[in-house]
Coordinates of C-alpha atoms and ligand atoms in Angstrom, one line a residue:
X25 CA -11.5 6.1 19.6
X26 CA -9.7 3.3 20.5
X27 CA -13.0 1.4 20.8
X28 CA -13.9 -2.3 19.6
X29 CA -15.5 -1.5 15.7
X30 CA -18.3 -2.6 14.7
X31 CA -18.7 -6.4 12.7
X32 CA -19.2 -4.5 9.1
X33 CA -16.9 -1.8 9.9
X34 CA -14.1 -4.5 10.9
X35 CA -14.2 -6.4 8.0
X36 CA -13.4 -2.9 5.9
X37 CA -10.8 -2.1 8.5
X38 CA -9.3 -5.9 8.0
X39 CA -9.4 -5.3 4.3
X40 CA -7.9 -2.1 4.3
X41 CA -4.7 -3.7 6.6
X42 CA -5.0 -6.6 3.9
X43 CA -4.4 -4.4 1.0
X44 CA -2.1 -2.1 2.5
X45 CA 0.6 -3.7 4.1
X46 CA 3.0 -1.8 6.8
X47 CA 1.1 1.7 5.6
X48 CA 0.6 2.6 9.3
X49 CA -0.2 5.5 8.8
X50 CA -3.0 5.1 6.6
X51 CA -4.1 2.6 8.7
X52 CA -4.3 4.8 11.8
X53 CA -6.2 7.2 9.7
X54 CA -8.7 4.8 9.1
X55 CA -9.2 3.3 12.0
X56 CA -9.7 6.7 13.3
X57 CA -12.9 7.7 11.3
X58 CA -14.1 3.9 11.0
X59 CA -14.3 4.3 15.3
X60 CA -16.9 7.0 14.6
X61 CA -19.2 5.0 12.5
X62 CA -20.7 3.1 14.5
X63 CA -24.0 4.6 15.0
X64 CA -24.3 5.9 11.5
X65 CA -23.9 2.3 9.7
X66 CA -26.2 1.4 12.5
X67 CA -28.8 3.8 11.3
X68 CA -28.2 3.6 7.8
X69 CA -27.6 -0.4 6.4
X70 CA -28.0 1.1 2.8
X71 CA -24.3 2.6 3.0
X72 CA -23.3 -0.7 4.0
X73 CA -25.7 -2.6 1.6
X74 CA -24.1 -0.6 -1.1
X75 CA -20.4 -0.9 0.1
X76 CA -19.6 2.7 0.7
X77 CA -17.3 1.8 3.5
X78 CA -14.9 -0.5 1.2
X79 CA -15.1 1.6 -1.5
X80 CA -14.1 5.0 0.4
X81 CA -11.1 3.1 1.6
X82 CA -10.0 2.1 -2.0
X83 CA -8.6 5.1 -3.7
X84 CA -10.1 6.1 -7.3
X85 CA -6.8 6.0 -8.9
X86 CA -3.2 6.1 -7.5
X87 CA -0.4 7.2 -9.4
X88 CA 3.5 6.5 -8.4
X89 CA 6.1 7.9 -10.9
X90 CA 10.0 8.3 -11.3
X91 CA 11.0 12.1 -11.0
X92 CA 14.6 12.2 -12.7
X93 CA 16.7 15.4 -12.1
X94 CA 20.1 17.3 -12.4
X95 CA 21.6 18.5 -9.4
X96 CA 24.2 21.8 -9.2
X97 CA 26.8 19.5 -9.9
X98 CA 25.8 17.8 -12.7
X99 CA 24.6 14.5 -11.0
X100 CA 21.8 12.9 -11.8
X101 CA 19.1 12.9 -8.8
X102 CA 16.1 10.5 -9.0
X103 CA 13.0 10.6 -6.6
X104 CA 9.8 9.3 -6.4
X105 CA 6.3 10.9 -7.1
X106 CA 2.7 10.6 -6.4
X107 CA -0.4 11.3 -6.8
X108 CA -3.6 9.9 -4.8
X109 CA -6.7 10.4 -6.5
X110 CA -8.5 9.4 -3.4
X111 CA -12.7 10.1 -4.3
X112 CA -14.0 12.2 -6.7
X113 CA -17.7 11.9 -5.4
X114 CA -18.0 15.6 -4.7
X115 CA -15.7 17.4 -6.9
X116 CA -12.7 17.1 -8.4
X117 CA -9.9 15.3 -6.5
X118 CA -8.3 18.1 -4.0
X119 CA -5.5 18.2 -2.1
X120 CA -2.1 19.4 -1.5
X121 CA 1.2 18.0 -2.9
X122 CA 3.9 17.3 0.2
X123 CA 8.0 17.5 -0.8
X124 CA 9.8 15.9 2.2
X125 CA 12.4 13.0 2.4
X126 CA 9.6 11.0 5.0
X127 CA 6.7 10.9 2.2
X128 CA 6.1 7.3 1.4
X129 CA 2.5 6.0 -0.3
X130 CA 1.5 5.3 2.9
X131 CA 1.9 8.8 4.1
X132 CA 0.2 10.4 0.5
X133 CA -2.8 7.6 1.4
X134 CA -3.4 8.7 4.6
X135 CA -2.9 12.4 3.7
X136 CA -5.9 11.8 0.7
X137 CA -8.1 10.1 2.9
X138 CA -8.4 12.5 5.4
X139 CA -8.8 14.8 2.8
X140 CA -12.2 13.7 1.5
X141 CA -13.7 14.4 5.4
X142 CA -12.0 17.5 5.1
X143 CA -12.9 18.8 1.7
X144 CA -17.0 17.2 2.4
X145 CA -17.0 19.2 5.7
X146 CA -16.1 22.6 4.2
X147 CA -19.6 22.5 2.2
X148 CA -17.5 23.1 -1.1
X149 CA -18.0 21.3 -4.0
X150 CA -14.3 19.1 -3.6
X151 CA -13.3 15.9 -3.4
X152 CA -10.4 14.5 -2.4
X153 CA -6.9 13.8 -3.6
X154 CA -2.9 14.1 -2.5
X155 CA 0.2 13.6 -3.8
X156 CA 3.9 14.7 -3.1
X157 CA 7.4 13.1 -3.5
X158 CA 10.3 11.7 -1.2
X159 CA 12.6 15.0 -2.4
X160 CA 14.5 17.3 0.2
X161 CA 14.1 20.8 -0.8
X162 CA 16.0 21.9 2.7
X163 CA 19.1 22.8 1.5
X164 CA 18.6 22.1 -2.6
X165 CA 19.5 26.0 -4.3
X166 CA 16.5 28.2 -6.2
X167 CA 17.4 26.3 -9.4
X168 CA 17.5 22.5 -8.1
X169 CA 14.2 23.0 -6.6
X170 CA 12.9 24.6 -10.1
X171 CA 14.7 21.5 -12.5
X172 CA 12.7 19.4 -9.3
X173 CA 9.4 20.7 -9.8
X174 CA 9.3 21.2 -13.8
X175 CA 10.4 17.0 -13.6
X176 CA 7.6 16.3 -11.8
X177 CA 5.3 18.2 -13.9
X178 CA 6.5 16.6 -17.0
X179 CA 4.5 13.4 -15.6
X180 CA 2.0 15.0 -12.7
X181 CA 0.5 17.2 -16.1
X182 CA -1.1 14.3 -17.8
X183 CA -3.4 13.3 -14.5
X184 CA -4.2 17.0 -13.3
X185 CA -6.5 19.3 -14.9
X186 CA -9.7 21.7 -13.7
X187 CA -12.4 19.4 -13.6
X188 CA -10.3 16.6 -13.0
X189 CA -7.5 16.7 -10.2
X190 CA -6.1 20.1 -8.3
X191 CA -3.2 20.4 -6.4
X192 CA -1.9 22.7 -4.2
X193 CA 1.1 23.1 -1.6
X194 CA 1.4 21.2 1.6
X195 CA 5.1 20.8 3.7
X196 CA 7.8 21.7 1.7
X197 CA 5.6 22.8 -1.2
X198 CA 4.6 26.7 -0.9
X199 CA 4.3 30.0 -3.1
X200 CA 7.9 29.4 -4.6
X201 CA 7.0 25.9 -5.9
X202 CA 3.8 26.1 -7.5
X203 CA 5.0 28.8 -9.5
X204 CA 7.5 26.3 -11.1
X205 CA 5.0 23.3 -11.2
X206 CA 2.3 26.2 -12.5
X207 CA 5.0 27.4 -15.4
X208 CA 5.8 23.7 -16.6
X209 CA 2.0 22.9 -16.5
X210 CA 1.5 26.1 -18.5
X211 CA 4.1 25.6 -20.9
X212 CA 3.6 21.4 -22.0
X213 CA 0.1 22.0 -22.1
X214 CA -0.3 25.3 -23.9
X215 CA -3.3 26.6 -21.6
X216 CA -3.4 28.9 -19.2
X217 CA -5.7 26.8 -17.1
X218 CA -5.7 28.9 -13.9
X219 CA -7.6 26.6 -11.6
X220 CA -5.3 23.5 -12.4
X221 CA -3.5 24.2 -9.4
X222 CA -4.1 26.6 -6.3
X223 CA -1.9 28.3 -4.0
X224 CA -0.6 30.9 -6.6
X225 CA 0.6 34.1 -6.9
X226 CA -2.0 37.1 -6.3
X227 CA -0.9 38.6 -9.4
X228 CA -1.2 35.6 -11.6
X229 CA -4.4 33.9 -10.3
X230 CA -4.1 33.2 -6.9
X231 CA -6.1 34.3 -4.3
X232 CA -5.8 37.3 -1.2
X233 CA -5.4 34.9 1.8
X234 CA -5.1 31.8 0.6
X235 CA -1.5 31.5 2.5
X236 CA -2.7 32.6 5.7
X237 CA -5.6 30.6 5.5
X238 CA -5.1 27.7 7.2
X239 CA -3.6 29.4 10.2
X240 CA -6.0 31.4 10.3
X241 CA -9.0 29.3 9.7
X242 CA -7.4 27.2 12.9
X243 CA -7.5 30.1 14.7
X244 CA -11.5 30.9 13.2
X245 CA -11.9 27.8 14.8
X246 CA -10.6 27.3 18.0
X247 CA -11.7 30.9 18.6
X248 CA -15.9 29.2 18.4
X249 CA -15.0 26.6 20.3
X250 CA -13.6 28.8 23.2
X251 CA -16.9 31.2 22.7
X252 CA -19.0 27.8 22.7
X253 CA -16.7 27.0 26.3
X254 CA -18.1 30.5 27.0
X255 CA -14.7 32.6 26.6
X256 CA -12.0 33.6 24.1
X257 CA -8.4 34.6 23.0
X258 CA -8.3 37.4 24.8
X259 CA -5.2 37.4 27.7
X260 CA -4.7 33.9 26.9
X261 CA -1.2 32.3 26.7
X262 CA -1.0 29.8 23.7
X263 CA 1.8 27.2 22.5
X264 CA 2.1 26.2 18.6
X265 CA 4.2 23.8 17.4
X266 CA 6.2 24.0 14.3
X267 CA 7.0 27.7 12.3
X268 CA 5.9 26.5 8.7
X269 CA 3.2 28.4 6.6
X270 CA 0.2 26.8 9.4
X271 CA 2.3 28.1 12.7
X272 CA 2.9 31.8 11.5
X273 CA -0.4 32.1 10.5
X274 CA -1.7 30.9 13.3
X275 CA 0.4 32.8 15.6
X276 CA -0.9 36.2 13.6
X277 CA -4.2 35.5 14.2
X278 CA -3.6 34.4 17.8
X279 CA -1.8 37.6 18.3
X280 CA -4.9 39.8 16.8
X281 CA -7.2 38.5 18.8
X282 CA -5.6 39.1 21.8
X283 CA -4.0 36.0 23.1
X284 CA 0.0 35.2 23.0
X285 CA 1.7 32.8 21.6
X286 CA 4.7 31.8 23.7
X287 CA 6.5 28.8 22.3
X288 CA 6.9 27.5 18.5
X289 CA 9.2 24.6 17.5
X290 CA 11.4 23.2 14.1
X291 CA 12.2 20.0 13.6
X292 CA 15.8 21.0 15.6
X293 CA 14.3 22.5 19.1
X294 CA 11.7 25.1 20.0
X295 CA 12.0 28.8 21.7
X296 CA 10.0 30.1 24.7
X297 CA 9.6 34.0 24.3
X298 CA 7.3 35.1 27.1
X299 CA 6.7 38.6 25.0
X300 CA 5.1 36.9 22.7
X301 CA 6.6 35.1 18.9
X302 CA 8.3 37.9 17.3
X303 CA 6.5 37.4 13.6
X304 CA 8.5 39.9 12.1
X305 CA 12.1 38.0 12.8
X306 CA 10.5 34.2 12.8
X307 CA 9.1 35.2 9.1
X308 CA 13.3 36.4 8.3
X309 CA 14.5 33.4 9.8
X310 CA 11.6 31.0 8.3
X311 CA 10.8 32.3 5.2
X312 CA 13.4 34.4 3.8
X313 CA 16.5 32.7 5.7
X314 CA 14.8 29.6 5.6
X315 CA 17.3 28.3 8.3
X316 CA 16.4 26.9 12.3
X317 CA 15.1 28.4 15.3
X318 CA 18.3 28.5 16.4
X319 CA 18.7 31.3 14.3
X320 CA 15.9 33.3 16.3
X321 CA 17.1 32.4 19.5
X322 CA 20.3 34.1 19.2
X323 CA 18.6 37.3 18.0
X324 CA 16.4 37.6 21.2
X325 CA 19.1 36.5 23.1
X326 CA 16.9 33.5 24.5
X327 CA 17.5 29.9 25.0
X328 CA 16.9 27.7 22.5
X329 CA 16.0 24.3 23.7
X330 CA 15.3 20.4 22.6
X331 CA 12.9 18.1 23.9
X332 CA 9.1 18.5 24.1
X333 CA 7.0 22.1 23.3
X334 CA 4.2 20.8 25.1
X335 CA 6.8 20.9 28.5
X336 CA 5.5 24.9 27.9
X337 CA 2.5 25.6 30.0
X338 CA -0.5 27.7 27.9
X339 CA -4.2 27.4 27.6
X340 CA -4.5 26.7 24.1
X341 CA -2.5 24.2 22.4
X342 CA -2.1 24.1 18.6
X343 CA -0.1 21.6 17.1
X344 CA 0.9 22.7 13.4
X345 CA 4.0 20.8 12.5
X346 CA 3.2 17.2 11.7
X347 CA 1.3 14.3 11.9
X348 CA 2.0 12.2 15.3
X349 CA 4.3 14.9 16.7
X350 CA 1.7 14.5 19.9
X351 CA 2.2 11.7 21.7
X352 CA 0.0 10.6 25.0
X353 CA 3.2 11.6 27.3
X354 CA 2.9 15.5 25.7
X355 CA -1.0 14.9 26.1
X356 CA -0.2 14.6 29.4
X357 CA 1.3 17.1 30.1
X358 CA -1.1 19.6 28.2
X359 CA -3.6 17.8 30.8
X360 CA -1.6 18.7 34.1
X361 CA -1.3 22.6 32.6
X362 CA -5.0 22.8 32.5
X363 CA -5.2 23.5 28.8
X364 CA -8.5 24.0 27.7
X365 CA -8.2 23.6 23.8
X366 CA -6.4 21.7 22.0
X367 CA -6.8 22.4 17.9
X368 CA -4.8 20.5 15.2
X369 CA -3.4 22.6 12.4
X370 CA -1.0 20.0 10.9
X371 CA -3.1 16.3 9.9
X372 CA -3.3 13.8 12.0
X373 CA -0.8 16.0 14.8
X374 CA -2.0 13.8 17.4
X375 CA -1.6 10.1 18.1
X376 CA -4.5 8.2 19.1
X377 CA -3.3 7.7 22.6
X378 CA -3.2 11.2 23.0
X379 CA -6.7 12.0 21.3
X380 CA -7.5 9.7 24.1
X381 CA -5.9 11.2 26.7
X382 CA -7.0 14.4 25.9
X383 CA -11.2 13.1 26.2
X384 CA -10.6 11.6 29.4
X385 CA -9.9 14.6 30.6
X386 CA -12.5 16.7 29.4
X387 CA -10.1 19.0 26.9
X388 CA -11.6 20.3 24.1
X389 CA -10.4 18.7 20.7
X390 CA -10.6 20.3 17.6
X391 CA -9.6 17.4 14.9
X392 CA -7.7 18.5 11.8
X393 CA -9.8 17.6 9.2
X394 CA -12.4 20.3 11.0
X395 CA -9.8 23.0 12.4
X396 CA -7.5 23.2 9.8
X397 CA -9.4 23.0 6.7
X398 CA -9.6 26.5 6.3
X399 CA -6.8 26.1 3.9
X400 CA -8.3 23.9 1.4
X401 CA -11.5 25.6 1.8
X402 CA -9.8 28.9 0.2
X403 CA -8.0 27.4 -1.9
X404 CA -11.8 26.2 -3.3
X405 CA -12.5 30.1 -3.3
X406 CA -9.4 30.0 -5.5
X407 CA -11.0 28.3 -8.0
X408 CA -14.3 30.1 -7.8
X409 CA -12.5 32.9 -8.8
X410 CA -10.5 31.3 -11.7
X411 CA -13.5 29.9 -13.1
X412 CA -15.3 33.5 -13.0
X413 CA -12.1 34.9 -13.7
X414 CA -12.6 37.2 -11.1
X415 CA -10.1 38.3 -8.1
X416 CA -11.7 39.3 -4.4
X417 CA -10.3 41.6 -2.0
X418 CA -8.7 40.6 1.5
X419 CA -11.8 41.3 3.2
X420 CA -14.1 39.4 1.4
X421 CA -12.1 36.7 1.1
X422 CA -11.0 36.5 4.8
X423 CA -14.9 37.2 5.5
X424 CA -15.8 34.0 3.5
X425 CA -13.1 31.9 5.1
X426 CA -14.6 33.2 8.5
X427 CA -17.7 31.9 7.6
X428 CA -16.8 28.4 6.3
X429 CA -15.2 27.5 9.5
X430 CA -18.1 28.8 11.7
X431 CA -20.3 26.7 9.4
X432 CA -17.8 24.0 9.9
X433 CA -17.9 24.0 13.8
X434 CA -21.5 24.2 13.8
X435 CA -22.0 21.2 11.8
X436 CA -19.6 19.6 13.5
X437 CA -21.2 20.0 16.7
X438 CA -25.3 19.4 15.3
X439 CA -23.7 16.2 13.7
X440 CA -22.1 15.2 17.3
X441 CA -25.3 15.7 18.9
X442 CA -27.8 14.3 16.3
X443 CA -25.5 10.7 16.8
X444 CA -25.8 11.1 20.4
X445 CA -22.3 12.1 21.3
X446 CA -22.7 16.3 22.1
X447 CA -20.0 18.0 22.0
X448 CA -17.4 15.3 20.1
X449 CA -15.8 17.3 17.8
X450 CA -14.3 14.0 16.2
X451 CA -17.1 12.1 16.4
X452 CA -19.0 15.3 14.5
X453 CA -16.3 16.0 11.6
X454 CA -16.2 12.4 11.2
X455 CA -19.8 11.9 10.5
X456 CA -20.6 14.7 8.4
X457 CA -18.0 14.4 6.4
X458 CA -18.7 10.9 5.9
X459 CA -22.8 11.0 5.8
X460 CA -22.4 14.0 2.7
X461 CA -19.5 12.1 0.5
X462 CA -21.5 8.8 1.4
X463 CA -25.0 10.1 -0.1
X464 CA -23.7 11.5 -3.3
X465 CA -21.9 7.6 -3.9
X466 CA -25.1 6.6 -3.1
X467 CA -26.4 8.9 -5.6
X468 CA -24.1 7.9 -8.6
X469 CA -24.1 4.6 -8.4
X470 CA -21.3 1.8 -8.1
X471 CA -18.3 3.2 -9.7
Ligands
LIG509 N1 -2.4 20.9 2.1 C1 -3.5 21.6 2.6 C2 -4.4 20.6 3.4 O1 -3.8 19.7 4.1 C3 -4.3 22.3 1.6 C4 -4.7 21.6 0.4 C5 -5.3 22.4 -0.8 O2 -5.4 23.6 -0.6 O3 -5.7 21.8 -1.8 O4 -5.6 20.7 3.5

């Protein structure tokens, strides 16, 4: 990954640090799927006669707004919004809105770019967009967070529609808040335009397993890659990181197919419970309580402890919190545990040293944009069923999502192996996503 680019592939990568100053993140994200074109510019000069490269690195449209607010005590509160409309070559732009103190352009860039691989990859027609603001919602009350949302949807309305941009949840954005962002959105505009937004309510337009899909897509996931390795889930010990919306998910799905999770993490510490994550109390503390692990700890009457997750010894490794919470030191250690998997639930989890790491030494990687787009992929099913007005049951719907990610991992892996790198699970989701949103630009033209 880490590899010298090549010439043509430089000069966008040199354009892109040009244009986007001290976005490091974005940059990382593009260096990252520029390192597995190579071959394909090689085989193809009309993407690069035609200046696909540049132009996927230039969002569409990128919108930054003021989000003004009254907190409980009558202050006033101003943050920042946005909204990346990345590409729009395969659909509509796509993508989840993030609310966390962190989010800077940068961060919403990188988010949107990885996106469009992700969205491509899912064979749905998607393309790809993200947005989010610099507001805390840890610790705001239900009403702050409701004044928050219906602020930002005084300006978000205007750019956002169903043919034209969709959002949906990402960290710090779940059931709660679409419903506000959904109510304001209904009320400006005078529509109810179901598939403006996704991530909603079962009984008003959402869809059955759209919040555990991207845990459970992960799991889909890592699940054929461990049958491909010629095993399974079965008695296997696993270690997640983070307890968001991705981690209990994935920690359900682990836990039905026979494996046990033994270690999750929060931003404060993480918890080792050797009977396996208690769902029922981490959902209490996480969901309902929304307060730390801490909290859980006590309960069990287990330690709670700081440092690194990945100290925990497992077979599977599923990072879920955040982007470059992996570093090569935790890779490392994953390494000397003899891991066999590890599968990235949050984007962009892992750092490039430890993507690196993590090759050397023969572990199987399961990039986000492939394992974890089981999320976005139902929230696409979403809008299948707005637009038919239709609502599916649990089992078709998880049946669907089971599908999409073994078509996923299959084309990652015929891609890795058509470009002469078999079994490269990055060098597969790259490619395909690429080769598919690259055609159709082809296909309309320069714009
Ligand atoms: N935020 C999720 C992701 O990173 C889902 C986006 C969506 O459903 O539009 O893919």
């Amino acid at each position: 990954m880490t590899d010298e680019l090549d010439p043509h592939l430089q000069d966008a990568y040199t354009e892109v640090l040009r244009r986007n100053p001290g976005e490091l993140e974005f940059h990382q994200a593009v260096r990252e799927v520029l390192g597995s074109l190579g071959p394909v510019v090689e085989r193809h000069p009309e993407y690069t006669d035609a200046g696909i490269i540049t132009r996927l690195c230039e969002p569409e449209r990128q919108i930054v707004f003021r989000v003004p607010w009254v907190d409980d005590a009558g202050r006033v509160q101003i943050n920042r919004g946005f909204r990346v409309e990345f590409n729009s070559a395969l659909g509509p732009y796509k993508g989840g809105l993030r609310f966390r103190p962190t989010v800077l352009a940068g961060t919403v860039k990188f988010l949107g770019f990885e996106q469009i691989f992700k969205n491509a990859l899912t064979g749905l027609p998607i393309g790809g967009g993200k947005g989010g603001s610099d507001f805390d919602p840890k610790g705001k009350s239900p009403g702050e967070v409701m004044r928050f949302c219906q602020s930002f949807m005084t300006e978000l309305y205007r750019h956002i529609g169903e043919h034209t941009d969709v959002p949906a949840g990402d960290i710090g954005v779940g059931g709660r808040e679409i419903g506000y962002l959904f109510g304001q959105y209904k009320r400006i505009t005078n529509r109810y335009e179901s598939g403006v937004l996704t991530g909603k309510g079962v009984t008003w337009g959402g869809s059955q397993v759209r919040p555990e899909a991207t845990g459970y897509g992960l799991v889909y996931f890592a699940e054929q890659v461990l049958a491909h390795r010629g095993t399974s889930f079965d008695g296997r010990r696993v270690v997640v990181s983070g307890s968001g919306n991705v981690a209990i998910h994935a920690i359900a799905k682990v836990h039905q197919l026979g494996g046990t999770v033994v270690a999750c993490s929060d931003s404060g510490g993480f918890v080792v419970d050797e009977a396996g994550i208690d769902l029922d109390l981490l959902r209490d503390v996480k969901e309902r309580r929304r307060t730390s692990l801490t909290a859980y700890a006590e309960e069990r009457g287990i330690e709670h402890r700081t440092g690194s997750v990945w100290s925990v010894p497992a077979t599977v490794a599923l990072p879920c919190a955040t982007q470059n919470e992996l570093d090569a030191a935790d890779a490392r250690l994953i390494v000397d545990h003899g891991c066999l998997l590890v599968a990235e639930g949050a984007n962009m989890p892992c750092t490039p040293e430890a993507v690196d790491v993590l090759r050397e030494a023969g572990i199987a990687f399961g990039p986000g944009k492939a394992a974890n787009a089981g999320g976005v992929a139902t929230s696409a099913l979403e809008m299948q069923q707005n637009a038919s007005r239709d609502s599916w049951s649990f089992e078709h719907t998880e049946a669907r999502l089971a599908e999409i990610m073994r078509g996923i991992h299959e084309r990652c892996l015929t891609t890795a192996d058509a470009y002469g790198t078999p079994g490269d699970y990055v060098a597969g989701a790259n490619i395909a996503g690429f080769t598919q949103v690259a055609d159709a630009m082809l296909a309309l033209g320069v714009i």
